[in-house]
Amino acid sequence: MHAIIEKLNENLKLAYRQALDADQKLDQLQKEGHGKFQALFNRDAGFDFEAKRFKPYVLDVAADVEALSQTEQLDEQKLKQTLVKLQHILTLLATFKDQ
């Protein structure tokens, strides 16, 4: 289980750095009058909230990883949900970066 948490944390660090850059770009786009949207992800993406920036989503996944690391036995359902959310973030960040 320790190896899984380590890998998740590595991916979170990558996502966090990319999220900060992407959020700066989103701030600039909004200042230019673009970026008129309600949230980056729909409710069906697995998040319990809506945000217009990446950082809150990354922090949400980080909290999930922290919760997973505190348990003695791996909660496979929670792990699956966490992986899906992280995948959504990384996919959108990659798409956003390519724009």
mmCIF file with all atom_site columns, C-alpha atoms in Angstrom:
data_model
loop_
_atom_site.group_PDB
_atom_site.id
_atom_site.type_symbol
_atom_site.label_atom_id
_atom_site.label_alt_id
_atom_site.label_comp_id
_atom_site.label_asym_id
_atom_site.label_entity_id
_atom_site.label_seq_id
_atom_site.pdbx_PDB_ins_code
_atom_site.Cartn_x
_atom_site.Cartn_y
_atom_site.Cartn_z
_atom_site.occupancy
_atom_site.B_iso_or_equiv
_atom_site.pdbx_formal_charge
_atom_site.auth_seq_id
_atom_site.auth_comp_id
_atom_site.auth_asym_id
_atom_site.auth_atom_id
_atom_site.pdbx_PDB_model_num
ATOM 1  C CA . MET A 1 1  ? 0.000   0.000  0.000   1.00 0.00 ? 1  MET A CA 1
ATOM 2  C CA . HIS A 1 2  ? 2.885   2.349  0.736   1.00 0.00 ? 2  HIS A CA 1
ATOM 3  C CA . ALA A 1 3  ? 4.011   2.171  -2.915  1.00 0.00 ? 3  ALA A CA 1
ATOM 4  C CA . ILE A 1 4  ? 0.522   3.121  -4.115  1.00 0.00 ? 4  ILE A CA 1
ATOM 5  C CA . ILE A 1 5  ? 0.395   6.169  -1.826  1.00 0.00 ? 5  ILE A CA 1
ATOM 6  C CA . GLU A 1 6  ? 3.894   7.200  -2.941  1.00 0.00 ? 6  GLU A CA 1
ATOM 7  C CA . LYS A 1 7  ? 2.904   7.014  -6.609  1.00 0.00 ? 7  LYS A CA 1
ATOM 8  C CA . LEU A 1 8  ? -0.277  8.982  -5.940  1.00 0.00 ? 8  LEU A CA 1
ATOM 9  C CA . ASN A 1 9  ? 1.749   11.659 -4.156  1.00 0.00 ? 9  ASN A CA 1
ATOM 10 C CA . GLU A 1 10 ? 4.199   11.872 -7.073  1.00 0.00 ? 10 GLU A CA 1
ATOM 11 C CA . ASN A 1 11 ? 1.313   12.404 -9.469  1.00 0.00 ? 11 ASN A CA 1
ATOM 12 C CA . LEU A 1 12 ? -0.239  14.954 -7.126  1.00 0.00 ? 12 LEU A CA 1
ATOM 13 C CA . LYS A 1 13 ? 2.980   16.981 -7.059  1.00 0.00 ? 13 LYS A CA 1
ATOM 14 C CA . LEU A 1 14 ? 2.998   17.028 -10.844 1.00 0.00 ? 14 LEU A CA 1
ATOM 15 C CA . ALA A 1 15 ? -0.690  17.961 -10.976 1.00 0.00 ? 15 ALA A CA 1
ATOM 16 C CA . TYR A 1 16 ? -0.201  20.703 -8.374  1.00 0.00 ? 16 TYR A CA 1
ATOM 17 C CA . ARG A 1 17 ? 2.612   22.386 -10.318 1.00 0.00 ? 17 ARG A CA 1
ATOM 18 C CA . GLN A 1 18 ? 0.621   22.192 -13.545 1.00 0.00 ? 18 GLN A CA 1
ATOM 19 C CA . ALA A 1 19 ? -2.515  23.417 -11.770 1.00 0.00 ? 19 ALA A CA 1
ATOM 20 C CA . LEU A 1 20 ? -0.760  26.563 -10.546 1.00 0.00 ? 20 LEU A CA 1
ATOM 21 C CA . ASP A 1 21 ? 0.391   27.370 -14.093 1.00 0.00 ? 21 ASP A CA 1
ATOM 22 C CA . ALA A 1 22 ? -3.026  26.606 -15.555 1.00 0.00 ? 22 ALA A CA 1
ATOM 23 C CA . ASP A 1 23 ? -4.777  28.726 -12.912 1.00 0.00 ? 23 ASP A CA 1
ATOM 24 C CA . GLN A 1 24 ? -2.552  31.682 -13.848 1.00 0.00 ? 24 GLN A CA 1
ATOM 25 C CA . LYS A 1 25 ? -3.534  31.229 -17.487 1.00 0.00 ? 25 LYS A CA 1
ATOM 26 C CA . LEU A 1 26 ? -7.193  31.037 -16.494 1.00 0.00 ? 26 LEU A CA 1
ATOM 27 C CA . ASP A 1 27 ? -6.836  34.239 -14.456 1.00 0.00 ? 27 ASP A CA 1
ATOM 28 C CA . GLN A 1 28 ? -5.339  35.978 -17.479 1.00 0.00 ? 28 GLN A CA 1
ATOM 29 C CA . LEU A 1 29 ? -8.060  34.693 -19.786 1.00 0.00 ? 29 LEU A CA 1
ATOM 30 C CA . GLN A 1 30 ? -10.718 35.898 -17.385 1.00 0.00 ? 30 GLN A CA 1
ATOM 31 C CA . LYS A 1 31 ? -9.127  39.369 -17.246 1.00 0.00 ? 31 LYS A CA 1
ATOM 32 C CA . GLU A 1 32 ? -9.321  39.410 -21.048 1.00 0.00 ? 32 GLU A CA 1
ATOM 33 C CA . GLY A 1 33 ? -13.035 38.630 -20.889 1.00 0.00 ? 33 GLY A CA 1
ATOM 34 C CA . HIS A 1 34 ? -12.785 34.924 -21.693 1.00 0.00 ? 34 HIS A CA 1
ATOM 35 C CA . GLY A 1 35 ? -13.380 31.895 -19.542 1.00 0.00 ? 35 GLY A CA 1
ATOM 36 C CA . LYS A 1 36 ? -17.049 32.379 -18.792 1.00 0.00 ? 36 LYS A CA 1
ATOM 37 C CA . PHE A 1 37 ? -17.831 29.006 -17.253 1.00 0.00 ? 37 PHE A CA 1
ATOM 38 C CA . GLN A 1 38 ? -19.230 27.769 -13.962 1.00 0.00 ? 38 GLN A CA 1
ATOM 39 C CA . ALA A 1 39 ? -16.824 24.926 -13.159 1.00 0.00 ? 39 ALA A CA 1
ATOM 40 C CA . LEU A 1 40 ? -13.977 22.945 -14.665 1.00 0.00 ? 40 LEU A CA 1
ATOM 41 C CA . PHE A 1 41 ? -15.714 19.610 -14.049 1.00 0.00 ? 41 PHE A CA 1
ATOM 42 C CA . ASN A 1 42 ? -19.291 18.397 -14.072 1.00 0.00 ? 42 ASN A CA 1
ATOM 43 C CA . ARG A 1 43 ? -20.708 16.771 -10.949 1.00 0.00 ? 43 ARG A CA 1
ATOM 44 C CA . ASP A 1 44 ? -20.364 13.340 -12.556 1.00 0.00 ? 44 ASP A CA 1
ATOM 45 C CA . ALA A 1 45 ? -16.543 13.674 -12.481 1.00 0.00 ? 45 ALA A CA 1
ATOM 46 C CA . GLY A 1 46 ? -16.590 12.557 -8.837  1.00 0.00 ? 46 GLY A CA 1
ATOM 47 C CA . PHE A 1 47 ? -16.083 15.875 -7.071  1.00 0.00 ? 47 PHE A CA 1
ATOM 48 C CA . ASP A 1 48 ? -18.533 17.112 -4.428  1.00 0.00 ? 48 ASP A CA 1
ATOM 49 C CA . PHE A 1 49 ? -18.070 20.767 -5.361  1.00 0.00 ? 49 PHE A CA 1
ATOM 50 C CA . GLU A 1 50 ? -17.568 23.065 -8.324  1.00 0.00 ? 50 GLU A CA 1
ATOM 51 C CA . ALA A 1 51 ? -14.612 25.382 -8.870  1.00 0.00 ? 51 ALA A CA 1
ATOM 52 C CA . LYS A 1 52 ? -13.322 27.585 -11.661 1.00 0.00 ? 52 LYS A CA 1
ATOM 53 C CA . ARG A 1 53 ? -9.673  26.774 -10.974 1.00 0.00 ? 53 ARG A CA 1
ATOM 54 C CA . PHE A 1 54 ? -7.615  23.580 -10.817 1.00 0.00 ? 54 PHE A CA 1
ATOM 55 C CA . LYS A 1 55 ? -6.032  24.029 -7.386  1.00 0.00 ? 55 LYS A CA 1
ATOM 56 C CA . PRO A 1 56 ? -9.170  23.211 -5.327  1.00 0.00 ? 56 PRO A CA 1
ATOM 57 C CA . TYR A 1 57 ? -9.595  19.965 -7.253  1.00 0.00 ? 57 TYR A CA 1
ATOM 58 C CA . VAL A 1 58 ? -5.966  18.968 -6.691  1.00 0.00 ? 58 VAL A CA 1
ATOM 59 C CA . LEU A 1 59 ? -6.289  19.758 -2.989  1.00 0.00 ? 59 LEU A CA 1
ATOM 60 C CA . ASP A 1 60 ? -9.437  17.613 -2.828  1.00 0.00 ? 60 ASP A CA 1
ATOM 61 C CA . VAL A 1 61 ? -7.561  14.639 -4.280  1.00 0.00 ? 61 VAL A CA 1
ATOM 62 C CA . ALA A 1 62 ? -4.654  15.330 -1.905  1.00 0.00 ? 62 ALA A CA 1
ATOM 63 C CA . ALA A 1 63 ? -7.089  15.079 1.015   1.00 0.00 ? 63 ALA A CA 1
ATOM 64 C CA . ASP A 1 64 ? -8.342  11.760 -0.363  1.00 0.00 ? 64 ASP A CA 1
ATOM 65 C CA . VAL A 1 65 ? -4.779  10.438 -0.631  1.00 0.00 ? 65 VAL A CA 1
ATOM 66 C CA . GLU A 1 66 ? -4.047  11.605 2.900   1.00 0.00 ? 66 GLU A CA 1
ATOM 67 C CA . ALA A 1 67 ? -7.149  9.776  4.158   1.00 0.00 ? 67 ALA A CA 1
ATOM 68 C CA . LEU A 1 68 ? -6.079  6.626  2.303   1.00 0.00 ? 68 LEU A CA 1
ATOM 69 C CA . SER A 1 69 ? -2.620  6.808  3.821   1.00 0.00 ? 69 SER A CA 1
ATOM 70 C CA . GLN A 1 70 ? -4.078  6.959  7.341   1.00 0.00 ? 70 GLN A CA 1
ATOM 71 C CA . THR A 1 71 ? -5.949  3.675  7.048   1.00 0.00 ? 71 THR A CA 1
ATOM 72 C CA . GLU A 1 72 ? -4.416  0.335  7.941   1.00 0.00 ? 72 GLU A CA 1
ATOM 73 C CA . GLN A 1 73 ? -6.241  -1.554 5.213   1.00 0.00 ? 73 GLN A CA 1
ATOM 74 C CA . LEU A 1 74 ? -6.612  -0.198 1.697   1.00 0.00 ? 74 LEU A CA 1
ATOM 75 C CA . ASP A 1 75 ? -10.138 0.992  0.915   1.00 0.00 ? 75 ASP A CA 1
ATOM 76 C CA . GLU A 1 76 ? -10.377 -0.134 -2.701  1.00 0.00 ? 76 GLU A CA 1
ATOM 77 C CA . GLN A 1 77 ? -13.544 1.876  -3.413  1.00 0.00 ? 77 GLN A CA 1
ATOM 78 C CA . LYS A 1 78 ? -11.976 5.090  -2.092  1.00 0.00 ? 78 LYS A CA 1
ATOM 79 C CA . LEU A 1 79 ? -8.794  4.356  -4.060  1.00 0.00 ? 79 LEU A CA 1
ATOM 80 C CA . LYS A 1 80 ? -10.794 3.895  -7.243  1.00 0.00 ? 80 LYS A CA 1
ATOM 81 C CA . GLN A 1 81 ? -12.669 7.174  -6.705  1.00 0.00 ? 81 GLN A CA 1
ATOM 82 C CA . THR A 1 82 ? -9.398  8.972  -5.994  1.00 0.00 ? 82 THR A CA 1
ATOM 83 C CA . LEU A 1 83 ? -7.761  7.579  -9.121  1.00 0.00 ? 83 LEU A CA 1
ATOM 84 C CA . VAL A 1 84 ? -10.719 8.614  -11.273 1.00 0.00 ? 84 VAL A CA 1
ATOM 85 C CA . LYS A 1 85 ? -10.617 12.169 -9.924  1.00 0.00 ? 85 LYS A CA 1
ATOM 86 C CA . LEU A 1 86 ? -6.856  12.395 -10.402 1.00 0.00 ? 86 LEU A CA 1
ATOM 87 C CA . GLN A 1 87 ? -7.204  11.077 -13.948 1.00 0.00 ? 87 GLN A CA 1
ATOM 88 C CA . HIS A 1 88 ? -9.826  13.737 -14.732 1.00 0.00 ? 88 HIS A CA 1
ATOM 89 C CA . ILE A 1 89 ? -7.517  16.464 -13.435 1.00 0.00 ? 89 ILE A CA 1
ATOM 90 C CA . LEU A 1 90 ? -4.437  15.252 -15.308 1.00 0.00 ? 90 LEU A CA 1
ATOM 91 C CA . THR A 1 91 ? -6.396  14.770 -18.535 1.00 0.00 ? 91 THR A CA 1
ATOM 92 C CA . LEU A 1 92 ? -7.883  18.251 -18.415 1.00 0.00 ? 92 LEU A CA 1
ATOM 93 C CA . LEU A 1 93 ? -4.525  19.796 -17.482 1.00 0.00 ? 93 LEU A CA 1
ATOM 94 C CA . ALA A 1 94 ? -2.905  18.068 -20.480 1.00 0.00 ? 94 ALA A CA 1
ATOM 95 C CA . THR A 1 95 ? -5.657  19.294 -22.771 1.00 0.00 ? 95 THR A CA 1
ATOM 96 C CA . PHE A 1 96 ? -5.437  22.803 -21.347 1.00 0.00 ? 96 PHE A CA 1
ATOM 97 C CA . LYS A 1 97 ? -1.645  22.839 -21.710 1.00 0.00 ? 97 LYS A CA 1
ATOM 98 C CA . ASP A 1 98 ? -1.913  21.918 -25.392 1.00 0.00 ? 98 ASP A CA 1
ATOM 99 C CA . GLN A 1 99 ? -4.193  24.871 -26.127 1.00 0.00 ? 99 GLN A CA 1
#
